[in-house]
Coordinates of C-alpha atoms in Angstrom, one line a residue:
M104 CA 18.3 -17.1 29.7
G105 CA 15.0 -18.1 29.4
S106 CA 13.9 -21.5 30.2
Y107 CA 10.4 -23.3 29.0
A108 CA 9.0 -26.8 30.5
Y109 CA 6.4 -28.0 28.2
K110 CA 4.4 -31.0 29.4
Y111 CA 3.9 -34.6 26.6
C112 CA 2.0 -37.7 27.6
M113 CA 0.6 -36.5 30.2
C114 CA 2.5 -37.2 32.9
F115 CA 5.6 -36.2 31.5
T116 CA 8.1 -32.5 31.1
R117 CA 10.4 -31.6 29.0
K118 CA 12.7 -28.6 29.7
F119 CA 14.4 -26.1 27.2
R120 CA 16.5 -23.1 27.3
S121 CA 16.5 -20.7 25.4
P122 CA 19.5 -18.3 25.6
D123 CA 19.0 -14.6 25.1
A124 CA 19.4 -13.1 21.8
Q125 CA 23.8 -13.2 20.6
P126 CA 25.1 -11.2 17.8
P127 CA 26.1 -13.0 15.0
P128 CA 30.0 -13.2 14.0
D129 CA 29.3 -10.2 11.4
V130 CA 28.0 -7.8 14.2
R131 CA 31.0 -9.2 16.3
A132 CA 33.4 -8.1 13.4
A133 CA 31.9 -5.5 12.8
H134 CA 31.9 -3.7 16.5
L135 CA 35.7 -5.3 16.7
S136 CA 36.3 -3.3 13.6
Y137 CA 34.5 0.1 14.4
C138 CA 34.6 0.3 18.3
G139 CA 37.2 -2.1 19.4
P140 CA 40.4 -1.7 20.8
S141 CA 41.9 -1.5 17.4
S142 CA 39.6 2.1 16.7
D143 CA 41.3 4.9 17.2
P144 CA 40.3 5.9 21.4
Q145 CA 41.6 9.3 20.9
Q146 CA 38.7 10.4 18.6
G147 CA 36.1 9.5 20.5
H148 CA 33.8 6.3 20.7
G149 CA 31.1 7.9 18.8
H150 CA 33.6 8.3 16.2
G151 CA 33.5 4.6 16.2
L152 CA 30.1 4.9 15.5
R153 CA 30.0 7.5 12.8
R154 CA 32.6 5.7 10.5
F155 CA 30.1 2.4 10.9
L156 CA 27.0 4.3 9.7
S157 CA 28.4 6.0 7.0
Q158 CA 30.8 3.2 5.7
V159 CA 28.5 0.0 6.8
Q160 CA 25.2 1.8 6.5
A161 CA 25.9 3.9 3.8
E162 CA 23.9 6.7 5.6
S163 CA 24.3 10.3 4.5
P164 CA 26.1 12.9 6.4
A165 CA 23.0 14.5 7.6
D166 CA 21.3 10.9 8.5
V167 CA 24.8 10.2 10.1
D168 CA 23.8 13.5 12.4
R169 CA 20.2 12.8 13.0
I170 CA 20.7 9.4 14.1
L171 CA 24.2 10.2 16.9
A172 CA 21.9 12.9 17.7
I173 CA 18.9 10.6 18.7
L174 CA 21.5 8.6 20.9
A175 CA 22.9 11.5 22.1
P176 CA 23.6 11.0 25.9
T177 CA 21.8 12.7 28.6
S178 CA 22.2 13.3 32.4
A179 CA 20.1 9.7 33.0
S180 CA 21.7 8.0 29.8
H181 CA 23.1 4.9 29.9
G182 CA 24.0 1.4 27.7
I183 CA 23.8 2.6 24.0
A184 CA 23.8 6.2 24.5
R185 CA 27.9 5.8 25.4
L186 CA 28.3 5.4 21.8
V187 CA 28.3 8.5 20.5
N188 CA 29.6 10.0 23.8
R189 CA 32.3 12.4 21.3
S190 CA 34.7 12.4 24.5
P191 CA 37.0 10.1 25.2
A192 CA 36.1 7.3 27.4
P193 CA 38.6 5.1 29.2
A194 CA 36.3 2.1 28.0
P195 CA 35.1 0.9 24.9
P196 CA 31.4 0.5 24.0
T197 CA 30.1 -2.8 24.8
L198 CA 29.6 -5.2 22.3
D199 CA 26.3 -5.6 23.8
D200 CA 25.2 -1.7 23.2
F201 CA 26.5 -2.1 19.4
F202 CA 24.0 -4.9 19.0
G203 CA 21.3 -3.3 21.0
F204 CA 21.6 -0.4 18.8
L205 CA 21.7 -2.8 15.5
F206 CA 18.4 -4.6 16.6
S207 CA 16.2 -1.9 16.9
P208 CA 13.9 -1.2 14.5
D209 CA 13.5 2.2 15.5
L210 CA 17.0 3.0 15.4
N211 CA 18.0 0.8 12.7
P212 CA 15.2 0.9 10.1
P213 CA 15.3 -0.8 7.0
I214 CA 13.7 2.2 5.1
T215 CA 13.2 5.7 6.0
N216 CA 10.3 7.3 7.5
Q217 CA 11.1 10.8 6.2
V218 CA 8.9 11.6 2.8
H219 CA 12.0 12.2 0.2
Q220 CA 10.8 12.2 -3.5
D221 CA 9.6 15.4 -4.9
M222 CA 6.4 16.2 -4.7
S223 CA 5.8 18.8 -6.7
A224 CA 4.9 16.8 -10.0
P225 CA 1.3 16.3 -11.3
F226 CA -0.6 14.4 -9.7
S227 CA -0.7 11.9 -12.4
H228 CA 3.0 11.3 -12.1
Y229 CA 2.4 9.5 -8.7
F230 CA 1.1 6.4 -7.6
I231 CA -1.6 6.5 -5.1
F232 CA -2.8 4.3 -1.8
T233 CA -6.3 3.7 -2.9
G234 CA -9.2 2.1 -1.1
H235 CA -12.0 0.7 -3.1
N236 CA -15.7 0.3 -1.0
S237 CA -13.9 2.6 1.5
Y238 CA -17.4 2.3 3.6
L239 CA -17.4 -1.4 3.7
T240 CA -17.1 -3.7 7.1
G241 CA -16.8 -7.0 5.1
N242 CA -18.1 -8.4 2.6
Q243 CA -19.0 -6.6 -0.7
L244 CA -22.6 -8.7 -0.6
N245 CA -24.7 -7.9 2.8
S246 CA -21.8 -6.5 5.3
D247 CA -22.4 -2.9 7.3
S248 CA -22.0 0.2 5.3
S249 CA -19.9 2.0 8.2
D250 CA -17.5 5.3 8.7
I251 CA -15.1 2.9 10.8
P252 CA -13.2 1.4 8.3
I253 CA -13.1 4.6 6.8
I254 CA -11.2 6.1 9.6
K255 CA -9.2 2.6 9.5
S256 CA -7.9 3.0 6.1
L257 CA -6.9 6.9 6.9
Q258 CA -4.9 5.8 9.8
R259 CA -2.8 3.4 7.6
G260 CA -2.1 6.4 5.4
V261 CA -4.5 5.3 2.4
R262 CA -5.4 9.0 0.4
V263 CA -8.4 7.7 -1.8
I264 CA -11.4 7.4 0.0
E265 CA -14.5 5.5 -2.6
L266 CA -18.3 6.5 -1.8
D267 CA -20.8 5.3 -3.5
M268 CA -24.0 7.1 -3.2
W269 CA -27.5 6.5 -2.9
P270 CA -30.7 8.0 -2.4
N271 CA -32.1 7.2 0.7
S272 CA -35.2 5.4 1.4
S273 CA -37.3 8.4 1.3
K274 CA -35.3 10.0 -1.8
N275 CA -35.0 12.9 0.5
N276 CA -31.1 12.7 1.7
V277 CA -27.9 10.6 0.8
D278 CA -26.8 7.2 2.1
I279 CA -23.8 5.5 1.3
L280 CA -24.0 1.8 0.6
H281 CA -23.2 -1.0 -2.2
G282 CA -26.1 -0.7 -4.6
G283 CA -27.9 -3.8 -6.0
T284 CA -26.7 -5.7 -2.9
L285 CA -27.7 -6.4 0.8
T286 CA -25.6 -4.4 2.4
A287 CA -27.0 -1.9 4.6
P288 CA -26.5 2.3 4.1
V289 CA -24.8 4.8 6.6
E290 CA -25.6 8.3 6.3
M291 CA -23.1 10.1 4.0
I292 CA -22.9 13.3 6.3
R293 CA -21.4 10.7 9.0
C294 CA -18.5 9.6 6.7
L295 CA -17.7 12.9 5.5
K296 CA -17.6 14.6 9.4
S297 CA -15.4 11.3 10.0
I298 CA -13.5 11.8 7.0
K299 CA -13.1 15.7 7.8
E300 CA -11.8 14.6 11.5
Y301 CA -9.0 11.6 10.5
A302 CA -8.1 12.8 6.7
F303 CA -4.4 14.0 7.7
C304 CA -3.9 11.9 10.9
A305 CA -1.4 10.0 9.1
S306 CA -0.3 11.9 6.0
N307 CA -0.5 15.6 5.2
Y308 CA -0.6 15.2 1.0
P309 CA -4.1 15.7 -0.5
L310 CA -7.0 13.1 0.5
V311 CA -9.1 12.4 -2.6
I312 CA -12.5 11.0 -2.3
T313 CA -14.0 9.5 -5.0
L314 CA -18.1 9.5 -5.2
E315 CA -19.5 7.2 -7.2
D316 CA -22.7 9.5 -8.1
H317 CA -26.1 7.4 -8.6
L318 CA -28.2 10.8 -7.1
T319 CA -30.8 13.1 -8.8
A320 CA -29.9 16.2 -9.4
D321 CA -31.5 17.9 -6.5
L322 CA -29.5 15.2 -4.8
Q323 CA -26.3 16.3 -6.1
A324 CA -27.4 19.8 -4.9
K325 CA -27.5 18.3 -1.4
V326 CA -24.3 16.7 -1.4
A327 CA -22.8 19.9 -3.0
E328 CA -24.1 21.7 0.1
M329 CA -22.3 19.0 2.4
L330 CA -19.2 19.0 0.7
T331 CA -18.7 22.8 1.5
E332 CA -20.0 22.7 4.4
T333 CA -18.3 19.7 6.4
F334 CA -14.8 20.5 4.4
G335 CA -15.1 24.5 4.4
D336 CA -11.5 25.5 3.6
L337 CA -9.9 22.2 3.1
L338 CA -12.4 21.4 0.4
F339 CA -10.4 22.2 -2.9
I340 CA -12.3 24.1 -5.9
P341 CA -10.5 24.4 -9.0
S342 CA -10.6 27.4 -10.9
S343 CA -10.9 26.1 -14.5
D344 CA -13.1 23.8 -16.1
P345 CA -11.9 21.2 -17.5
M346 CA -8.1 21.0 -15.9
K347 CA -5.2 20.8 -18.8
E348 CA -3.3 19.8 -16.3
F349 CA -3.5 18.1 -12.6
P350 CA -2.2 20.3 -9.5
S351 CA 1.1 18.5 -8.0
P352 CA 0.9 16.7 -4.2
E353 CA 3.0 19.5 -2.8
A354 CA 0.3 22.5 -4.1
L355 CA -2.5 21.0 -2.6
M356 CA -1.1 19.4 1.0
K357 CA -3.8 19.2 3.4
R358 CA -6.3 19.8 0.9
I359 CA -9.3 17.3 0.2
I360 CA -10.3 17.1 -3.5
I361 CA -13.6 15.4 -5.3
S362 CA -13.3 12.5 -8.1
T363 CA -16.7 12.1 -9.8
K364 CA -18.3 11.9 -13.1
P365 CA -19.2 15.4 -14.2
P366 CA -23.4 15.6 -13.5
L367 CA -24.5 15.0 -17.6
E368 CA -23.2 11.7 -16.8
Y369 CA -25.9 11.1 -14.7
K370 CA -28.7 10.9 -17.6
E371 CA -26.5 8.2 -19.2
F372 CA -26.8 6.4 -16.0
L373 CA -30.4 6.7 -16.0
K374 CA -30.8 5.1 -19.9
A375 CA -28.3 2.1 -18.7
K376 CA -30.8 1.7 -16.0
D377 CA -33.7 1.7 -18.4
N378 CA -32.5 -0.8 -20.2
Q379 CA -32.0 -3.4 -17.8
N380 CA -34.1 -6.2 -17.2
G381 CA -35.2 -6.2 -12.9
N382 CA -34.8 -3.7 -10.3
G383 CA -31.6 -4.3 -9.1
N384 CA -32.2 -7.4 -6.6
L385 CA -29.4 -9.7 -6.5
A386 CA -31.6 -12.5 -8.1
D387 CA -31.9 -9.7 -11.3
L388 CA -27.8 -9.3 -11.0
P389 CA -26.0 -10.4 -14.5
D390 CA -22.8 -12.4 -15.3
Q391 CA -24.7 -15.9 -14.7
G392 CA -25.8 -15.4 -11.5
S393 CA -22.6 -14.1 -9.9
L394 CA -22.2 -10.9 -8.4
R395 CA -21.8 -7.5 -10.3
R396 CA -21.3 -4.2 -9.0
I397 CA -23.8 -2.1 -11.0
D398 CA -22.3 1.6 -10.3
S399 CA -21.0 3.9 -13.0
N400 CA -17.8 1.8 -13.9
A401 CA -18.8 -1.8 -13.7
D402 CA -19.1 -2.8 -16.9
E403 CA -16.5 -5.1 -18.4
S404 CA -15.4 -5.7 -22.0
D405 CA -15.9 -9.1 -23.5
G406 CA -12.8 -9.4 -24.5
K407 CA -12.9 -7.9 -28.1
D408 CA -11.2 -4.0 -28.7
E409 CA -14.4 -2.6 -27.5
L410 CA -16.4 -1.6 -24.3
D411 CA -19.5 0.5 -24.1
E412 CA -21.1 2.0 -27.0
Q413 CA -21.1 5.3 -27.8
D414 CA -23.9 7.4 -26.1
E415 CA -26.4 8.7 -28.5
E416 CA -27.1 11.4 -26.7
D417 CA -23.6 12.8 -25.8
S418 CA -24.7 15.7 -27.8
D419 CA -27.2 16.6 -25.0
E420 CA -23.7 18.4 -23.2
D421 CA -24.4 21.7 -24.7
D422 CA -28.5 21.4 -24.3
P423 CA -29.6 24.1 -22.3
K424 CA -32.6 22.7 -20.7
F425 CA -30.3 19.5 -19.2
Q426 CA -28.0 21.7 -17.6
Q427 CA -30.6 23.6 -15.9
E428 CA -31.4 20.3 -14.5
T429 CA -27.9 19.5 -13.1
A430 CA -26.3 20.6 -10.3
C431 CA -24.0 23.4 -11.1
E432 CA -22.5 23.9 -7.8
Y433 CA -21.5 20.0 -7.6
R434 CA -19.9 20.1 -10.9
K435 CA -17.9 23.0 -10.2
L436 CA -16.6 21.0 -7.2
I437 CA -15.0 18.4 -9.0
T438 CA -10.9 18.5 -9.5
I439 CA -10.5 15.2 -11.3
Q440 CA -13.4 14.4 -13.7
A441 CA -13.7 10.9 -14.3
G442 CA -16.4 8.3 -16.9
K443 CA -16.5 4.9 -17.8
P444 CA -15.0 4.3 -20.8
K445 CA -17.2 4.0 -24.2
G446 CA -16.9 2.8 -27.7
H447 CA -13.3 1.1 -28.8
L448 CA -10.9 1.0 -26.3
R449 CA -7.9 2.4 -28.4
D450 CA -10.6 5.8 -28.0
A451 CA -10.9 5.2 -24.4
L452 CA -7.1 5.6 -24.4
K453 CA -6.8 8.9 -26.4
V454 CA -4.7 11.7 -24.5
D455 CA -6.8 15.1 -24.9
P456 CA -4.1 17.8 -25.0
D457 CA -7.0 20.3 -23.7
K458 CA -8.0 18.3 -20.7
V459 CA -7.1 15.4 -18.2
R460 CA -9.3 12.9 -17.0
R461 CA -9.8 9.5 -15.0
L462 CA -10.6 6.2 -16.5
S463 CA -11.6 3.3 -14.4
L464 CA -11.3 0.0 -15.4
S465 CA -11.8 -3.3 -13.8
E466 CA -9.3 -6.0 -13.3
T467 CA -10.3 -7.7 -16.1
Q468 CA -10.3 -4.8 -18.1
I469 CA -6.7 -3.6 -17.4
A470 CA -5.7 -7.0 -18.4
K471 CA -7.0 -6.7 -21.5
A472 CA -6.2 -3.5 -22.2
T473 CA -2.5 -4.3 -21.4
A474 CA -2.2 -7.3 -23.3
S475 CA -3.4 -5.7 -26.4
H476 CA -2.6 -1.8 -26.2
G477 CA 0.0 -1.6 -23.4
A478 CA 2.1 1.5 -25.3
E479 CA -1.1 3.3 -25.2
V480 CA -2.1 2.7 -21.4
I481 CA 1.1 4.1 -20.5
R482 CA 0.7 7.5 -22.6
F483 CA -2.8 7.7 -21.4
T484 CA -1.2 7.6 -17.2
Q485 CA 1.8 10.0 -18.1
K486 CA -0.9 12.5 -18.2
N487 CA -4.3 11.4 -17.2
I488 CA -5.4 9.1 -14.3
L489 CA -6.5 5.7 -14.5
R490 CA -8.3 4.1 -11.7
V491 CA -8.2 0.1 -11.7
Y492 CA -10.6 -2.0 -9.0
P493 CA -11.9 -5.4 -8.5
K494 CA -13.7 -7.5 -10.5
G495 CA -17.7 -7.7 -9.3
T496 CA -17.3 -11.4 -8.4
R497 CA -14.8 -10.8 -5.7
V498 CA -17.5 -10.5 -3.3
N499 CA -15.5 -11.8 -0.5
S500 CA -13.9 -8.6 -0.8
S501 CA -10.5 -10.4 -1.6
N502 CA -8.0 -8.4 -4.1
Y503 CA -5.6 -9.1 -7.4
D504 CA -2.4 -8.7 -8.0
P505 CA -1.5 -4.7 -8.8
M506 CA 1.8 -5.5 -10.8
N507 CA 0.3 -5.3 -14.0
A508 CA -1.4 -2.2 -12.9
W509 CA 1.8 -0.1 -11.6
I510 CA 4.3 -1.1 -14.0
H511 CA 1.6 -0.1 -17.0
G512 CA 1.3 3.0 -14.8
A513 CA -1.7 2.9 -13.1
Q514 CA -2.1 5.4 -10.4
M515 CA -4.9 4.7 -8.4
V516 CA -5.2 0.6 -7.7
A517 CA -8.3 0.3 -5.5
F518 CA -8.3 -2.0 -3.0
N519 CA -10.4 -3.6 -0.5
M520 CA -8.6 -2.8 2.5
Q521 CA -10.6 -5.0 4.9
G522 CA -9.5 -7.9 2.6
H523 CA -6.3 -9.1 3.8
D524 CA -4.5 -11.1 1.8
K525 CA -1.3 -11.3 0.3
A526 CA -2.2 -8.6 -2.7
L527 CA -3.1 -6.2 0.2
R528 CA 0.0 -6.8 2.0
L529 CA 1.7 -5.9 -0.9
M530 CA -0.1 -3.1 -1.4
Q531 CA 0.9 -2.1 1.7
G532 CA 4.4 -2.6 1.4
F533 CA 4.6 -0.3 -1.6
F534 CA 3.7 2.6 0.5
R535 CA 5.5 2.0 3.1
A536 CA 8.0 3.9 0.5
N537 CA 8.2 7.5 0.5
G538 CA 7.8 7.9 4.3
G539 CA 4.6 6.4 4.1
C540 CA 2.5 10.0 2.9
G541 CA 0.4 7.7 0.4
Y542 CA 2.0 9.1 -2.5
V543 CA 5.1 7.3 -4.7
K544 CA 6.8 8.6 -7.7
K545 CA 6.5 6.9 -10.4
P546 CA 9.7 5.8 -11.9
D547 CA 11.2 8.0 -14.7
F548 CA 10.9 5.0 -17.3
L549 CA 7.1 5.6 -16.9
L550 CA 6.9 9.3 -17.5
T551 CA 8.9 9.5 -20.6
T552 CA 8.5 9.2 -24.1
G553 CA 11.4 8.4 -27.0
P554 CA 12.1 10.6 -29.7
D555 CA 9.6 8.7 -32.1
G556 CA 6.7 8.7 -29.4
E557 CA 7.8 5.5 -28.0
V558 CA 7.4 3.8 -24.7
F559 CA 8.6 1.8 -21.9
D560 CA 8.0 -2.1 -23.1
P561 CA 6.7 -4.2 -20.0
K562 CA 7.2 -7.3 -22.3
A563 CA 10.5 -6.7 -23.8
S564 CA 13.8 -8.8 -22.4
L565 CA 15.1 -6.7 -19.9
P566 CA 18.7 -6.9 -18.8
V567 CA 19.2 -7.3 -14.9
K568 CA 19.9 -3.5 -13.4
T569 CA 21.1 -4.4 -10.4
T570 CA 21.7 -7.9 -7.8
L571 CA 20.4 -7.6 -4.3
K572 CA 21.7 -9.7 -1.7
V573 CA 20.3 -10.5 1.3
K574 CA 21.4 -12.1 4.4
V575 CA 19.0 -13.3 7.2
Y576 CA 20.8 -13.6 10.2
M577 CA 18.7 -14.1 13.4
G578 CA 14.8 -13.3 15.1
D579 CA 13.8 -12.5 18.2
G580 CA 10.6 -11.5 20.5
W581 CA 8.1 -14.2 19.8
R582 CA 8.9 -15.5 23.1
M583 CA 7.5 -11.8 24.1
D584 CA 4.9 -11.6 22.2
F585 CA 3.3 -14.9 22.5
S586 CA 2.6 -17.5 25.1
K587 CA 4.8 -20.7 25.2
T588 CA 2.2 -23.1 23.3
H589 CA 1.1 -20.8 21.2
F590 CA 3.3 -22.4 18.1
D591 CA 3.7 -25.9 19.8
A592 CA 1.9 -27.5 22.7
F593 CA 5.1 -29.9 23.5
S594 CA 8.2 -27.9 22.6
P595 CA 9.4 -24.5 21.5
P596 CA 8.9 -23.0 17.8
D597 CA 10.3 -24.6 14.8
F598 CA 11.1 -21.5 12.9
Y599 CA 11.7 -20.9 8.8
T600 CA 12.2 -17.7 7.1
R601 CA 10.5 -17.5 3.3
V602 CA 12.4 -14.1 1.3
G603 CA 11.3 -13.4 -2.0
I604 CA 10.8 -10.5 -4.9
A605 CA 7.1 -9.9 -6.2
G606 CA 7.8 -8.0 -9.1
V607 CA 7.8 -8.4 -13.5
K608 CA 7.9 -12.1 -13.8
A609 CA 11.4 -12.2 -14.5
D610 CA 12.5 -10.7 -10.9
S611 CA 9.4 -12.6 -8.8
V612 CA 10.8 -15.4 -7.0
M613 CA 10.9 -17.3 -2.8
K614 CA 13.3 -18.7 -1.1
K615 CA 13.4 -19.7 2.2
T616 CA 15.8 -20.9 5.0
R617 CA 16.3 -24.3 6.7
V618 CA 13.9 -25.1 9.8
L619 CA 15.6 -24.1 13.2
E620 CA 13.8 -26.7 15.6
D621 CA 13.1 -25.8 19.2
Q622 CA 14.5 -22.2 19.0
W623 CA 12.7 -19.3 20.7
V624 CA 15.7 -17.0 19.2
P625 CA 16.4 -18.4 15.9
V626 CA 19.9 -17.7 14.0
W627 CA 19.6 -18.9 10.5
D628 CA 22.7 -16.8 9.3
E629 CA 21.9 -17.4 5.1
E630 CA 22.3 -15.4 2.3
F631 CA 20.4 -14.8 -0.8
T632 CA 20.7 -13.6 -4.1
F633 CA 18.5 -11.7 -6.2
P634 CA 19.1 -10.2 -9.6
L635 CA 16.5 -7.3 -10.6
T636 CA 15.4 -6.1 -14.2
V637 CA 13.1 -3.2 -12.6
P638 CA 14.4 -3.1 -9.1
E639 CA 12.2 0.6 -9.6
L640 CA 8.6 -1.5 -9.1
A641 CA 10.4 -4.9 -6.9
L642 CA 9.1 -5.8 -3.4
L643 CA 10.9 -8.0 -1.0
R644 CA 8.3 -10.3 0.5
I645 CA 9.4 -11.5 4.0
E646 CA 7.5 -14.2 5.6
V647 CA 8.5 -16.2 8.9
Q648 CA 6.6 -19.7 9.6
E649 CA 6.9 -22.2 12.2
Y650 CA 7.3 -25.9 10.6
D651 CA 4.5 -28.6 11.5
M652 CA 4.9 -31.6 10.3
S653 CA 1.3 -33.0 10.3
E654 CA -0.9 -29.6 10.0
K655 CA -0.2 -26.3 7.8
H656 CA 2.9 -24.2 9.1
D657 CA 1.8 -21.5 11.6
F658 CA 2.4 -17.4 10.4
G659 CA 5.0 -16.0 12.6
G660 CA 5.5 -12.7 11.0
Q661 CA 5.6 -10.9 7.5
T662 CA 6.7 -7.6 6.0
V663 CA 7.2 -6.6 2.2
L664 CA 9.1 -3.7 2.0
P665 CA 9.9 -1.4 -1.5
V666 CA 13.1 -2.5 -3.0
W667 CA 14.2 0.8 -4.0
E668 CA 13.8 2.1 -0.5
L669 CA 16.2 -0.3 1.1
K670 CA 19.2 1.0 3.1
P671 CA 22.2 -0.8 2.9
G672 CA 24.1 -2.7 5.8
I673 CA 22.6 -4.6 8.9
R674 CA 19.2 -3.4 9.9
A675 CA 16.4 -4.6 12.0
V676 CA 13.2 -5.7 10.5
A677 CA 10.4 -5.6 12.5
L678 CA 7.4 -8.0 11.2
H679 CA 4.0 -7.3 11.1
D680 CA 0.6 -9.8 11.7
R681 CA -1.5 -11.0 8.7
N682 CA -3.5 -7.7 8.7
G683 CA -0.6 -5.5 8.4
V684 CA -0.3 -4.6 12.6
R685 CA 3.1 -4.4 13.6
Y686 CA 4.0 -6.5 16.5
K687 CA 5.3 -5.2 19.3
S688 CA 8.6 -6.9 19.5
V689 CA 8.9 -9.4 16.8
R690 CA 11.7 -8.6 14.1
L691 CA 14.7 -10.0 12.4
L692 CA 18.1 -9.0 12.0
M693 CA 19.1 -8.5 8.5
R694 CA 21.5 -7.4 6.0
F695 CA 20.9 -6.0 2.5
D696 CA 23.5 -4.9 0.3
F697 CA 23.3 -4.0 -3.8
V698 CA 25.8 -5.4 -6.5

């Protein structure tokens, strides 16, 4: 039992006693039923935990054996290990041991940490953890470019790294920077070397490098040389150009693949640049004085059913002279060919049976596209890759709601990983699925087509598929991870928990527990019910706040969990800080049930 003294009114002291975490009634009942005197002692006390894991936690037989093996006693073991002792013991396992196991996020997590989905389908069948302007250390306007943000992204499991390539000041080498802004450059070779070192530190599944290309042909050839020399056998080189179907993540384990526009696109970029007034300085940027990206996919639709005008010089693709000016070695390294949208939106979304490609749309364009051509977007993403990126006015590196893009099948929903906001927390939670490998299989309804060509309609009124019941028992760990005055200078914190769903509009909701005053170990014991129409894309949001009557409530931890991955039963849920870094001790004890 902890004792806390707080000073107030200069000369007075108030003392509070904070009891150690005690098992809630449901845990006591489960212990009594499976490990208490009424259980069968002749089968050993490990048998009770085995039945509990199977019947209450719904663990598979293989997972039951795995958990019991982790907890198996050794010569020096004690405490919780007694639970799995397979030989009869004179005394039953203690309630404290049982509670200790349940309240351990490492031993009893809410989702699996193993890759378990089919990874043999084409790339287009997966959502992929995607970064935007991965080299920026801060805002999109004047922050430094560096390899450090790239390393951090790779350590968090990001599988798509974006590099914007520009000629350096001497025009003889390649720099990485956000063009048309005041961001400081970093040499491309430095970024590539760091990518090689950290590419597979968090996941062995393929890493995609998307290159925004603003280079001359000679520098494209230089990039091809850097890529092949730096990555060596790690670099995947496609055997056909173009590809008729994307390879699978499983087929490209520990390989690095390149995605960019073919060299022909450079001529189109030069033409667009010549049509611009000004030299790319900040004062000359369009969009009514707001910052806009001037990279290869920054053009936004004006709201009509059109994108860019059809390039009059597309026929130059077969011009032998032009082909000689392009970097052939560079072109052959491109696995995922990209391009900006041209002409009418419906034309940009046409599916070519003999070629797969990547199309990039801004968050503004995807909103317009899904509003007017939602079915075409889904059909396009069944075979091709759709990348969505933040609009250029997000100079503070904020992010957008990814759900509309996901529910229409967009695979690469590109986020600013340095923009620590609610949207990024949703992205981090989404990709905790499938063992955190950075690839999440799209639900079947986004991959199938009906007999008459019909596809999933997100706008339709959908029935409830399942109902998730969430019980918030209690929390602990703040007294270990924070100072006693972190939340309140004069008393222990007043915690409450917010829990809800982020998903399609019909499913999205937030609820909260009551506020518990002056408690370092709050026990709420409250249950919430969430009917879900699209559970396959629903995210469970969990956030603890410390109530403050006069000021903004203090942040006490958060996490986001993919609903379709939740394990039923009583689970320990580790909480993270605003940036998604897990706290050492802070956790909640919760229960999840699907009905």
